[in-house]
CSV table of C-alpha atoms and ligand atoms in Angstrom, one decimal:
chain,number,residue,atom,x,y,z
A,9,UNK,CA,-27.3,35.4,-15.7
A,10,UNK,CA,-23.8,35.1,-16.1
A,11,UNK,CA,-21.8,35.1,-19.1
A,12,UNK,CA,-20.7,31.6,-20.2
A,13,UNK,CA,-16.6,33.3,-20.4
A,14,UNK,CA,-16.6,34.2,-16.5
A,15,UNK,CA,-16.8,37.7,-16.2
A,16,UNK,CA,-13.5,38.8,-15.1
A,17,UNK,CA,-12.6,41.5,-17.7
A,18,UNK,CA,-14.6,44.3,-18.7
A,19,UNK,CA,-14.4,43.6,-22.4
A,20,UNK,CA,-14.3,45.6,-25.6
A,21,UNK,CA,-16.8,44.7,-28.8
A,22,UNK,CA,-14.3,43.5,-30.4
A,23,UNK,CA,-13.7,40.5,-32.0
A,24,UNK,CA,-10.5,39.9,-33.7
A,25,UNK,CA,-10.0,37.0,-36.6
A,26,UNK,CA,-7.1,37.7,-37.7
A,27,UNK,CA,-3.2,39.4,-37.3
A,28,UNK,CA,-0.4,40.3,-39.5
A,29,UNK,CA,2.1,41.7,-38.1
A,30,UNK,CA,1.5,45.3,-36.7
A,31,UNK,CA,-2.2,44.5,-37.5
A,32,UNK,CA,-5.4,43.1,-36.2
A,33,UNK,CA,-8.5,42.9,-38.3
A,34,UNK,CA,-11.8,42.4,-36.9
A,35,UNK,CA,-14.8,40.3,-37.6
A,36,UNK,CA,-16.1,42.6,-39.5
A,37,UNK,CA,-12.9,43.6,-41.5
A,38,UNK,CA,-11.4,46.8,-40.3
A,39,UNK,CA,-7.8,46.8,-39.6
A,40,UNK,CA,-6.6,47.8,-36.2
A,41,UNK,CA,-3.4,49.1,-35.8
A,42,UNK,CA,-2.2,47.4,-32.3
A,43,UNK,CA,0.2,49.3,-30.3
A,44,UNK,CA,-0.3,46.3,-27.7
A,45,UNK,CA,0.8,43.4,-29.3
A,46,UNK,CA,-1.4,41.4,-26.4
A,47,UNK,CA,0.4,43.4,-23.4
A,48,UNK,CA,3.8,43.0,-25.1
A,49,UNK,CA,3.6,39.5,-26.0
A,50,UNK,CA,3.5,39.1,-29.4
A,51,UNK,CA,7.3,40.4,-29.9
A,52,UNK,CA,7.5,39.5,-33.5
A,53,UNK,CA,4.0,40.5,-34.2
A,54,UNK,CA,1.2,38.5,-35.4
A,55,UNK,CA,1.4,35.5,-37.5
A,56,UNK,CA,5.7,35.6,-37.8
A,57,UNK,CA,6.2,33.4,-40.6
A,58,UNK,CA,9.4,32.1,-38.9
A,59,UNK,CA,7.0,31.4,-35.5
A,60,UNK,CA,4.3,30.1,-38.1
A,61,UNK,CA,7.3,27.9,-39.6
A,62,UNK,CA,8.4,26.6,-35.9
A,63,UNK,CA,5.4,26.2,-34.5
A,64,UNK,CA,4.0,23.9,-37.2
A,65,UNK,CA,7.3,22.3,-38.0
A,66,UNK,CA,6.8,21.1,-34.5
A,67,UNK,CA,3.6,20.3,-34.4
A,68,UNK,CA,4.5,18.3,-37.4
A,69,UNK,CA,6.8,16.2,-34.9
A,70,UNK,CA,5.7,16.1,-31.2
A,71,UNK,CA,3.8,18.9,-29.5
A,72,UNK,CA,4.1,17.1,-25.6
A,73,UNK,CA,6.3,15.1,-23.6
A,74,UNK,CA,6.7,15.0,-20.1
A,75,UNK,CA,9.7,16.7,-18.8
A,76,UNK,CA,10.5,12.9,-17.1
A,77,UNK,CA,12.4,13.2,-20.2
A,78,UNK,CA,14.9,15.1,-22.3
A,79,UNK,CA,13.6,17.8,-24.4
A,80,UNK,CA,15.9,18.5,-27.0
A,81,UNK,CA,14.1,22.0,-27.5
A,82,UNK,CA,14.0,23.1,-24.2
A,83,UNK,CA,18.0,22.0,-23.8
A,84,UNK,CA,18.5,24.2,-27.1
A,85,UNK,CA,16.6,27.1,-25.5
A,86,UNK,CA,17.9,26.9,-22.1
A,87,UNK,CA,21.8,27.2,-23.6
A,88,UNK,CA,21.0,29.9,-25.4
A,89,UNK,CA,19.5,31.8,-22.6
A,90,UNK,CA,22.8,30.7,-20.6
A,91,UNK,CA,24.8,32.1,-23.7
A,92,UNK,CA,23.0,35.6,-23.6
A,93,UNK,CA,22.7,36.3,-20.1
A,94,UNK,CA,23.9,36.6,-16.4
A,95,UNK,CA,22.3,33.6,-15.7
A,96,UNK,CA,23.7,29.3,-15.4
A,97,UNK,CA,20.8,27.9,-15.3
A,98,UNK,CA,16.4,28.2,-16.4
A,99,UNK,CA,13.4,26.6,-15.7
A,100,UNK,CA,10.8,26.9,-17.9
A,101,UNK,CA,6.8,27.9,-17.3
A,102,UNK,CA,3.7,28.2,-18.6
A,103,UNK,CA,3.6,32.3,-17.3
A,104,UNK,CA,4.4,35.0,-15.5
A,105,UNK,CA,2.9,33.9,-12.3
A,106,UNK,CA,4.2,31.0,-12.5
A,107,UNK,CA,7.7,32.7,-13.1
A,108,UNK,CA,6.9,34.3,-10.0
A,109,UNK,CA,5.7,31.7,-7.9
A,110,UNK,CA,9.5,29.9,-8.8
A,111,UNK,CA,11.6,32.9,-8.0
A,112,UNK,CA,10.1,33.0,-4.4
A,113,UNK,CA,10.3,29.3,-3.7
A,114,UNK,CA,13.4,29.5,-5.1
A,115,UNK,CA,14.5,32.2,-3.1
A,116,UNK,CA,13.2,30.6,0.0
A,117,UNK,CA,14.9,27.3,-0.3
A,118,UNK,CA,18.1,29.2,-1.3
A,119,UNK,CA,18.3,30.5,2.9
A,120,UNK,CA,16.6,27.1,4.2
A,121,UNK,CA,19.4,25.2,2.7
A,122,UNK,CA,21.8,27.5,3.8
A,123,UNK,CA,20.9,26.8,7.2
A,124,UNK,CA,19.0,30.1,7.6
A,125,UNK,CA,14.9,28.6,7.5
A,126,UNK,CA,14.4,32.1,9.2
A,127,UNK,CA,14.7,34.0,5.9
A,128,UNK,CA,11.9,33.8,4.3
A,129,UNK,CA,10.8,37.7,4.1
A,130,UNK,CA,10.8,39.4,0.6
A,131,UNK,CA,10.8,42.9,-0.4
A,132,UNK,CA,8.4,44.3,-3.3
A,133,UNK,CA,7.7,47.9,-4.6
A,134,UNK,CA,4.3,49.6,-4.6
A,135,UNK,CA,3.1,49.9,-7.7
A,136,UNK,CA,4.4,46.4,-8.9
A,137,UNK,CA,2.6,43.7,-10.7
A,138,UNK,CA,4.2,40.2,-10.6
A,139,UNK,CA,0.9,37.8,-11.5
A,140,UNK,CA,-2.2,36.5,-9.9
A,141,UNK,CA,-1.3,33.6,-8.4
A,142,UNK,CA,-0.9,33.7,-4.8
A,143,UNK,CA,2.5,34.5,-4.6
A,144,UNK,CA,2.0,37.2,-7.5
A,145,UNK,CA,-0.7,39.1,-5.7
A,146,UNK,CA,1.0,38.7,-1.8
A,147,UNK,CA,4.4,40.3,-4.0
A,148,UNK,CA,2.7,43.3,-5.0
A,149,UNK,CA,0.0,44.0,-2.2
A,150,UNK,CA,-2.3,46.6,-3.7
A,151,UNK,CA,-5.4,45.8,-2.5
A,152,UNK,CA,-7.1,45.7,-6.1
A,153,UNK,CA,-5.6,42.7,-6.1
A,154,UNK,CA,-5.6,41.3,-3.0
A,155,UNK,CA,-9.1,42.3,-1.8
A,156,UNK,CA,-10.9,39.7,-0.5
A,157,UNK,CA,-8.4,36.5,-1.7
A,158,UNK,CA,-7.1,36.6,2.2
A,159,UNK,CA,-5.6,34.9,3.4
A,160,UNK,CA,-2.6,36.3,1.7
A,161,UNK,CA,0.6,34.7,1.5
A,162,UNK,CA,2.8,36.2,4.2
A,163,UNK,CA,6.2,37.4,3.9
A,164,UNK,CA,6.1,40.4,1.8
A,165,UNK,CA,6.9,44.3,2.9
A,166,UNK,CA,6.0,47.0,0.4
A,167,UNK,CA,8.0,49.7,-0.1
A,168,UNK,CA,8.4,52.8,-2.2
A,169,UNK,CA,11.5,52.0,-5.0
A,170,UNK,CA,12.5,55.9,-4.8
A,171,UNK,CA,13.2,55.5,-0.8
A,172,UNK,CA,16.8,53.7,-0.8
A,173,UNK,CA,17.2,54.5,2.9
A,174,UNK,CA,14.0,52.7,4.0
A,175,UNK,CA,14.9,50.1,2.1
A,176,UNK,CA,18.2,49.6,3.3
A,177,UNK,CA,16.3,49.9,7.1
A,178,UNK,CA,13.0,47.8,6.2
A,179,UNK,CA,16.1,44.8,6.0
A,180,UNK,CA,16.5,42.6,8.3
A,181,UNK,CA,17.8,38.7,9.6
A,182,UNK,CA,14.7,37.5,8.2
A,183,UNK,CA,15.1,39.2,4.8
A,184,UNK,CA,15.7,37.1,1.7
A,185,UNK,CA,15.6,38.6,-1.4
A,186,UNK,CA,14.2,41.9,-3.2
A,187,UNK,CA,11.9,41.2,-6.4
A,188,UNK,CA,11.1,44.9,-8.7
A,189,UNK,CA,10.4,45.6,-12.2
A,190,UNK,CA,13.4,47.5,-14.1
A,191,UNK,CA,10.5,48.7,-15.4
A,192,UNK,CA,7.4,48.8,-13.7
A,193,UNK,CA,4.6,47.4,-16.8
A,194,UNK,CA,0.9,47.6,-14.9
A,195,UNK,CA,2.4,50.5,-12.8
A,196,UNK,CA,1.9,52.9,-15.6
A,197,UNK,CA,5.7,52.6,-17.7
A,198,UNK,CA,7.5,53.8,-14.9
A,199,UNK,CA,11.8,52.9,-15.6
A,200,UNK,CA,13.6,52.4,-12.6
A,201,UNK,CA,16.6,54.5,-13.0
A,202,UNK,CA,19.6,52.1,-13.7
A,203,UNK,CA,21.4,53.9,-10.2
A,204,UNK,CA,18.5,52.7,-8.3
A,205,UNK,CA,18.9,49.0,-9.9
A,206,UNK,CA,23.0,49.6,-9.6
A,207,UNK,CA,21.9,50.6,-5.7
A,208,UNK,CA,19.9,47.5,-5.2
A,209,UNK,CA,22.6,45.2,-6.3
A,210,UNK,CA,25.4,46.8,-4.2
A,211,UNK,CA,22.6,46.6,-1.2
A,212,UNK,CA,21.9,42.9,-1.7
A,213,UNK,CA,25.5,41.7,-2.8
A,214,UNK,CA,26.8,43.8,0.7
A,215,UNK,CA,23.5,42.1,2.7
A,216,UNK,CA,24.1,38.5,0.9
A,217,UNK,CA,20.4,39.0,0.0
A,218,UNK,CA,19.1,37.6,-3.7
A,219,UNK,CA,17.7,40.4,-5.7
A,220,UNK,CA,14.9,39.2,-8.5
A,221,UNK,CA,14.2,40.5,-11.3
A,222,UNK,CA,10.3,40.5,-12.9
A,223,UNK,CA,11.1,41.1,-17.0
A,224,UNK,CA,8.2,39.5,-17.6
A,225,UNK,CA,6.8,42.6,-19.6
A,226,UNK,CA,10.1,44.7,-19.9
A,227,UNK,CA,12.6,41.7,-20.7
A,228,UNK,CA,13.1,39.9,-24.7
A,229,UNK,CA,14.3,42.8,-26.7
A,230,UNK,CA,11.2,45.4,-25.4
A,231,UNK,CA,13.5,48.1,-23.9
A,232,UNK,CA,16.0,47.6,-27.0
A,233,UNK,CA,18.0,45.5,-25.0
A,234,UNK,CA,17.6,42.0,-24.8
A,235,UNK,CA,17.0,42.0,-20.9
A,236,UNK,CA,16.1,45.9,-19.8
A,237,UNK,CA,18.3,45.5,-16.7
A,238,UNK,CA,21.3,45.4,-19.0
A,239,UNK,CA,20.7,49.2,-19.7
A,240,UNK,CA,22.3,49.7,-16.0
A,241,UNK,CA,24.5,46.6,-16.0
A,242,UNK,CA,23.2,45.6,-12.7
A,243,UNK,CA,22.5,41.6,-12.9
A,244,UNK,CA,19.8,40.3,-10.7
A,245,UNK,CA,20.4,36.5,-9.0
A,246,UNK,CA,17.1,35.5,-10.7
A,247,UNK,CA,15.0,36.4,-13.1
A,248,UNK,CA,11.2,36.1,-14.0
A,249,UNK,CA,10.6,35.7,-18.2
A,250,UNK,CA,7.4,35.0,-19.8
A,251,UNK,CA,5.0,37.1,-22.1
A,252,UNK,CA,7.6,38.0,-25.3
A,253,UNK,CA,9.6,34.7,-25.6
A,254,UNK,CA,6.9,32.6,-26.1
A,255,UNK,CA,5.7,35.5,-29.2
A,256,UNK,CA,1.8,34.5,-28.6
A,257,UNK,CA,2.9,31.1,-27.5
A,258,UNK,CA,2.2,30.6,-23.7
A,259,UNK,CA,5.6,30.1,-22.3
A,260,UNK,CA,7.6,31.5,-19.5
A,261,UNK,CA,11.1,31.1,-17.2
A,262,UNK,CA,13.1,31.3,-14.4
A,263,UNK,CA,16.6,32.0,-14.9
A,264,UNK,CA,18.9,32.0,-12.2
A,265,UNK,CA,22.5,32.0,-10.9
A,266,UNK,CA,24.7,28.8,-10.2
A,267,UNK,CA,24.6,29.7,-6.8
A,268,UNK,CA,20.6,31.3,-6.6
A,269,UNK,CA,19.2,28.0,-7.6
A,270,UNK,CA,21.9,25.7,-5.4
A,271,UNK,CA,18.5,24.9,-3.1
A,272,UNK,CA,16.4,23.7,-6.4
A,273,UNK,CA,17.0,19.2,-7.1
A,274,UNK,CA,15.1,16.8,-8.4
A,275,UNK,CA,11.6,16.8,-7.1
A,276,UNK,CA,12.1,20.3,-5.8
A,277,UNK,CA,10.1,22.0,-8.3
A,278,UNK,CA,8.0,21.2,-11.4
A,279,UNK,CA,5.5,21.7,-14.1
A,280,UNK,CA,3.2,19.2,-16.4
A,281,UNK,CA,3.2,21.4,-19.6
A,282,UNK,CA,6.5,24.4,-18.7
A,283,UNK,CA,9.0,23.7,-21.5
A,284,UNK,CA,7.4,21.1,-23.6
A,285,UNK,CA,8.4,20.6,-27.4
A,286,UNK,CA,6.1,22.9,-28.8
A,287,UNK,CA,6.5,25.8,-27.0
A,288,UNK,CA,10.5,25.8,-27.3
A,289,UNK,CA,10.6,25.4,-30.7
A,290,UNK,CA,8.4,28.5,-30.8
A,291,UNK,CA,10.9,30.5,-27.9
A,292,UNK,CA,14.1,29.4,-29.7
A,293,UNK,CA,13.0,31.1,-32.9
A,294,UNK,CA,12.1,34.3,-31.0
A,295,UNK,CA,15.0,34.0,-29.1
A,296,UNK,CA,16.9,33.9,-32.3
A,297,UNK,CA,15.6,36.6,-34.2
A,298,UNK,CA,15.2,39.1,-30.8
A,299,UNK,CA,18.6,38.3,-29.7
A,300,UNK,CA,20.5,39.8,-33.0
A,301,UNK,CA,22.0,43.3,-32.9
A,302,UNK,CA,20.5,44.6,-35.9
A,303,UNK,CA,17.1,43.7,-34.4
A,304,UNK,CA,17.8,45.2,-31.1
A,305,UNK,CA,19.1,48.2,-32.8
A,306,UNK,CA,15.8,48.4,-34.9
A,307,UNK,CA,14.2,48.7,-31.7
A,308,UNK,CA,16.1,51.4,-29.9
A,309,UNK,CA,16.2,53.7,-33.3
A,310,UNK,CA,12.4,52.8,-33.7
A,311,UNK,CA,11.8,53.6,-29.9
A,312,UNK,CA,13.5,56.5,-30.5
A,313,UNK,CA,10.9,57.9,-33.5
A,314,UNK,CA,8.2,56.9,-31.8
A,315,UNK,CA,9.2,58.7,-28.5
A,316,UNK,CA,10.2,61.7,-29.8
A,317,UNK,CA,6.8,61.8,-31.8
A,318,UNK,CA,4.7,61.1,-29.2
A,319,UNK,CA,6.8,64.6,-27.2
A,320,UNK,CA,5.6,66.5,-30.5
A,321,UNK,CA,2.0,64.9,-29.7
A,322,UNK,CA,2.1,66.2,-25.6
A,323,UNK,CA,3.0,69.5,-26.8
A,324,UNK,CA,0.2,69.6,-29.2
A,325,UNK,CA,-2.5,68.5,-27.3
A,326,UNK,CA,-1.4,69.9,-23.9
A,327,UNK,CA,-5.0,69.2,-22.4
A,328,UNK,CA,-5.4,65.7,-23.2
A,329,UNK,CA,-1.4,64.6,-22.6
A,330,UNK,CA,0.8,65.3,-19.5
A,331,UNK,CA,3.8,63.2,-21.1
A,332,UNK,CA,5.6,60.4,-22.4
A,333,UNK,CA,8.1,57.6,-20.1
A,334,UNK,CA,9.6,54.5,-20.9
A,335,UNK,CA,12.0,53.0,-22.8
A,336,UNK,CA,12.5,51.2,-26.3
A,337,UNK,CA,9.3,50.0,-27.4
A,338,UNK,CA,7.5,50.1,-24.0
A,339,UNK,CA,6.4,54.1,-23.9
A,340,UNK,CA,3.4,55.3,-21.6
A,341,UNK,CA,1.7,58.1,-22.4
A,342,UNK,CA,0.7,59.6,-19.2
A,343,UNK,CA,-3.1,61.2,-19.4
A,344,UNK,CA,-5.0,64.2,-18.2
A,345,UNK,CA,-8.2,62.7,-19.7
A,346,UNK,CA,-9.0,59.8,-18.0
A,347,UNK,CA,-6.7,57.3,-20.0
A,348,UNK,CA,-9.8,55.1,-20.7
A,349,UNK,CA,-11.5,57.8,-22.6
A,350,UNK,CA,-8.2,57.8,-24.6
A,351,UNK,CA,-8.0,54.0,-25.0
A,352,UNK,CA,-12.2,54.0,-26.4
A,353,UNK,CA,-11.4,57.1,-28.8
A,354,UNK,CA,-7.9,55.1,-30.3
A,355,UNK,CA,-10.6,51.9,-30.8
A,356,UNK,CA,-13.0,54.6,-32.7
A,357,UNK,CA,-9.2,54.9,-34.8
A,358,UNK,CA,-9.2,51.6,-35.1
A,359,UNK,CA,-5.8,52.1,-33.2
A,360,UNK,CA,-5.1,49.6,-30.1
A,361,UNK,CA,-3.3,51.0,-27.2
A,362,UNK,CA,-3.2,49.4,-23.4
A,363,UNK,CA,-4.3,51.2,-19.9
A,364,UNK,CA,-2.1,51.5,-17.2
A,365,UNK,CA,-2.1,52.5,-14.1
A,366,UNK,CA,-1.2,56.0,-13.0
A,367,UNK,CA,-3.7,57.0,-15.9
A,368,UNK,CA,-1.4,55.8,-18.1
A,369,UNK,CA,-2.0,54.4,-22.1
A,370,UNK,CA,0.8,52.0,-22.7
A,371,UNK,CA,2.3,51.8,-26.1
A,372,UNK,CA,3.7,48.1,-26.6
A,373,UNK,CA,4.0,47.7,-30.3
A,374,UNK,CA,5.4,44.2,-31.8
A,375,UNK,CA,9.4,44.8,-32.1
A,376,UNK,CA,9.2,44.0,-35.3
A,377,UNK,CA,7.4,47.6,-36.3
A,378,UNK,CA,8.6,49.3,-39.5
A,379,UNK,CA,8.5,53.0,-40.4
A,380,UNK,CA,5.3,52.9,-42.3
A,381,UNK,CA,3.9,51.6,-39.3
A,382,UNK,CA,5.1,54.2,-37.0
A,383,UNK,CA,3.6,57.1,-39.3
A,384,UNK,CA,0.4,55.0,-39.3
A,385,UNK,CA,0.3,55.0,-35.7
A,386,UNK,CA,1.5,58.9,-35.5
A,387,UNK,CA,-1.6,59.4,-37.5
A,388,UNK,CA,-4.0,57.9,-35.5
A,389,UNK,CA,-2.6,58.9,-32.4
A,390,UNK,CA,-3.1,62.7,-33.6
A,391,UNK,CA,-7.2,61.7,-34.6
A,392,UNK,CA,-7.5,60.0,-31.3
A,393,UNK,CA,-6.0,63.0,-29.1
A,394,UNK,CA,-8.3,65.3,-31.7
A,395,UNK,CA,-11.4,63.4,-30.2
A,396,UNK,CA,-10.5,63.3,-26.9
A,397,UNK,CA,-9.6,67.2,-27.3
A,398,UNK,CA,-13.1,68.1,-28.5
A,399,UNK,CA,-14.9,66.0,-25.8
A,400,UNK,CA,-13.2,67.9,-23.4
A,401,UNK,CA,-13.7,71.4,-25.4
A,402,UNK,CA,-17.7,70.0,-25.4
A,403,UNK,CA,-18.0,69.4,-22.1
A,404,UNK,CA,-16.4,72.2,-20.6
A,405,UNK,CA,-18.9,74.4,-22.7
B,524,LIG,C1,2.0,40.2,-17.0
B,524,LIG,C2,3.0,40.2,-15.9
B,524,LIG,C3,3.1,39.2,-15.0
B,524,LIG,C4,2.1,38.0,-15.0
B,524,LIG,O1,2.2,37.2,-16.2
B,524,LIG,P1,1.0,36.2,-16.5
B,524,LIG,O2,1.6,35.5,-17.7
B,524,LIG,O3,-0.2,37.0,-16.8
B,524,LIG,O4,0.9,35.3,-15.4
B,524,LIG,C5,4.1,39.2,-14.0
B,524,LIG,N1,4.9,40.3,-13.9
B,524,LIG,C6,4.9,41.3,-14.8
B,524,LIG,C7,5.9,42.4,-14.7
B,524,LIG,C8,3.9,41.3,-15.8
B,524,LIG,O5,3.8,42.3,-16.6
């Protein structure tokens, strides 16, 4: 009989009541260190008491209003995304997909009111991940997740990020933008290198295509800078938000250029819930604490320690680790055990850690991590690479 939840995730035993910060603690009371912070979301860790403060502060006031009107907390956030960023102007979600399913309409009506209806064709990267909404699963193509939900929606080539040459060829009149992940998330951690990112941008600014950016796992402070694609200083025309700056709070965005959203007016575009009172008050205080140097710098010193620690742990346990990619507080730890049998042995740690692809474990901590913290984890990730160690050692016996 099927489950009453539908059965779309193969789930652990494990029930989680509670979260303080860098911790989750289970029904029956252990305390889980989580190095996944919900796939990057919760940025400030759990239970912030400045999210806590602005979530029910708001509550307090008015959780929902329809965006038929002004939103005084979706103007605040909206400037100070403006303020800290390439872009002029956001639209707020519910999600990444949705994020996603904006930048391509977006990116569509940009050529159609251009005059160019023809352009309509956007390039992706294997290995991406950019949602499961249609649009989401046409941009990234791997059949896991497009298997079966055909007819998919056209306009998408798929190309290998490395190849600049067959990118620059794959373009053509019809082409209208280029979506990638600085860093690719689901792919298995793997950074674009900023002169790939610095190439795409000369490519699309000499083409006059838009070039889209997904930061919807490696954007609000995760790489140690507040969007990753600063580290190359290559600006994309749009940009996908959503998982951190919402810190647990379901909330995405679409920012864009002046001139990237020119096709977007009223009626254009919309959303019942994206923006509402509730969940701006809850981005502008992670916006405002993520946004601050100190904090960033937190993360790239921290990112540091716990990269350079997890290169002690590869060389220790050769067998069970190939190495360690990534950036800030978004490291993969890339597996020669199969990465699930390292996931299940960091539960018997009561450690959490994320799969990837590429047999990858992701490490996404919250940002807000603190030294005791990382020696905690460094602990637990030596146990966990112990156990998978011996199973190997038994097996091969
Ligand atoms: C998670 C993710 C998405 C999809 O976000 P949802 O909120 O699950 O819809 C899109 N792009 C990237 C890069 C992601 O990591």
């Amino acid at each position: 009989m099927i489950s009453s939840v539908m059965p779309t995730y193969a789930r652990a035993p494990l029930n989680f009541v509670k979260g303080e910060g860098s911790w989750l603690i289970e029904a029956d009371g252990r305390r889980f260190l989580d190095l996944g912070a919900g796939i990057a979301v919760n940025a400030l860790g759990h239970a912030h008491p400045k999210l806590v403060e602005a979530l029910s502060e708001q509550a307090k006031a008015l959780w929902h209003v329809s965006n038929l009107y002004t939103i005084s907390q979706q103007q605040e956030l909206a400037d100070k995304l403006v303020d800290l960023t390439f872009a002029d102007t956001v639209f707020f979600t519910n999600s990444g997909t949705e994020s996603c399913e904006l930048a391509v309409k977006m990116a569509r009506k940009y050529w159609y009111e251009k005059g160019s209806p023809n352009k309509v064709e956007i390039i992706a990267f294997e290995g991406s991940f950019h949602g499961r909404s249609s649009a989401g699963i046409a941009a990234a193509g791997a059949e896991k997740l497009t298997k079966g939900f055909g007819p998919l929606l056209p306009g998408f080539k798929h190309l290998d990020w490395k190849d600049h040459d067959a990118i620059e060829a794959a373009i053509d009149e019809n082409t209208a933008a280029i979506i990638i992940e600085p860093v690719q998330g689901e792919g298995g951690i793997r950074p674009v290198p900023d002169q790939c990112l610095k190439g795409l941008r000369e490519l699309c600014t000499a083409k006059g295509l838009l070039l889209i950016f997904d930061e919807v796992q490696c954007g609000v402070g995760r790489t140690g800078k507040l969007f990753a694609h600063e580290w190359s200083g290559a600006n994309p025309d749009i940009m996908m938000v959503a998982k951190g700056i919402g810190g647990g709070f379901p909330l995405g965005a679409v920012l864009a250029t002046e001139d990237a959203a020119s096709g977007m007016s009223a009626g254009s575009h919309g959303s019942t819930y994206g923006g509402n009172p509730l969940a701006c008050a809850v981005g502008c205080a992670v916006i405002d604490e993520v946004s601050q140097p100190e904090f960033l710098d937190q993360v790239r010193h921290n990112g540091g320690v716990l990269l350079q620690g997890l290169q002690s742990l590869v060389a220790e346990f050769p067998d069970v680790f190939e190495g360690v990619r990534g950036q800030g507080l978004m490291l993969g730890l890339m597996c020669k055990v199969p990465n699930t049998d390292v996931l299940q042995a960091g539960y018997d740690n009561e450690l959490i850690t994320i799969p990837a692809a590429d047999n990858v474990i992701r490490l996404l901590p919250a940002l807000t991590m603190d030294k005791s913290e990382i020696e905690e984890a460094f602990v637990r990730l030596r146990k966990t690479a112990q156990q998978c160690q011996k199973a190997g050692e038994e097996s091969t016996r």
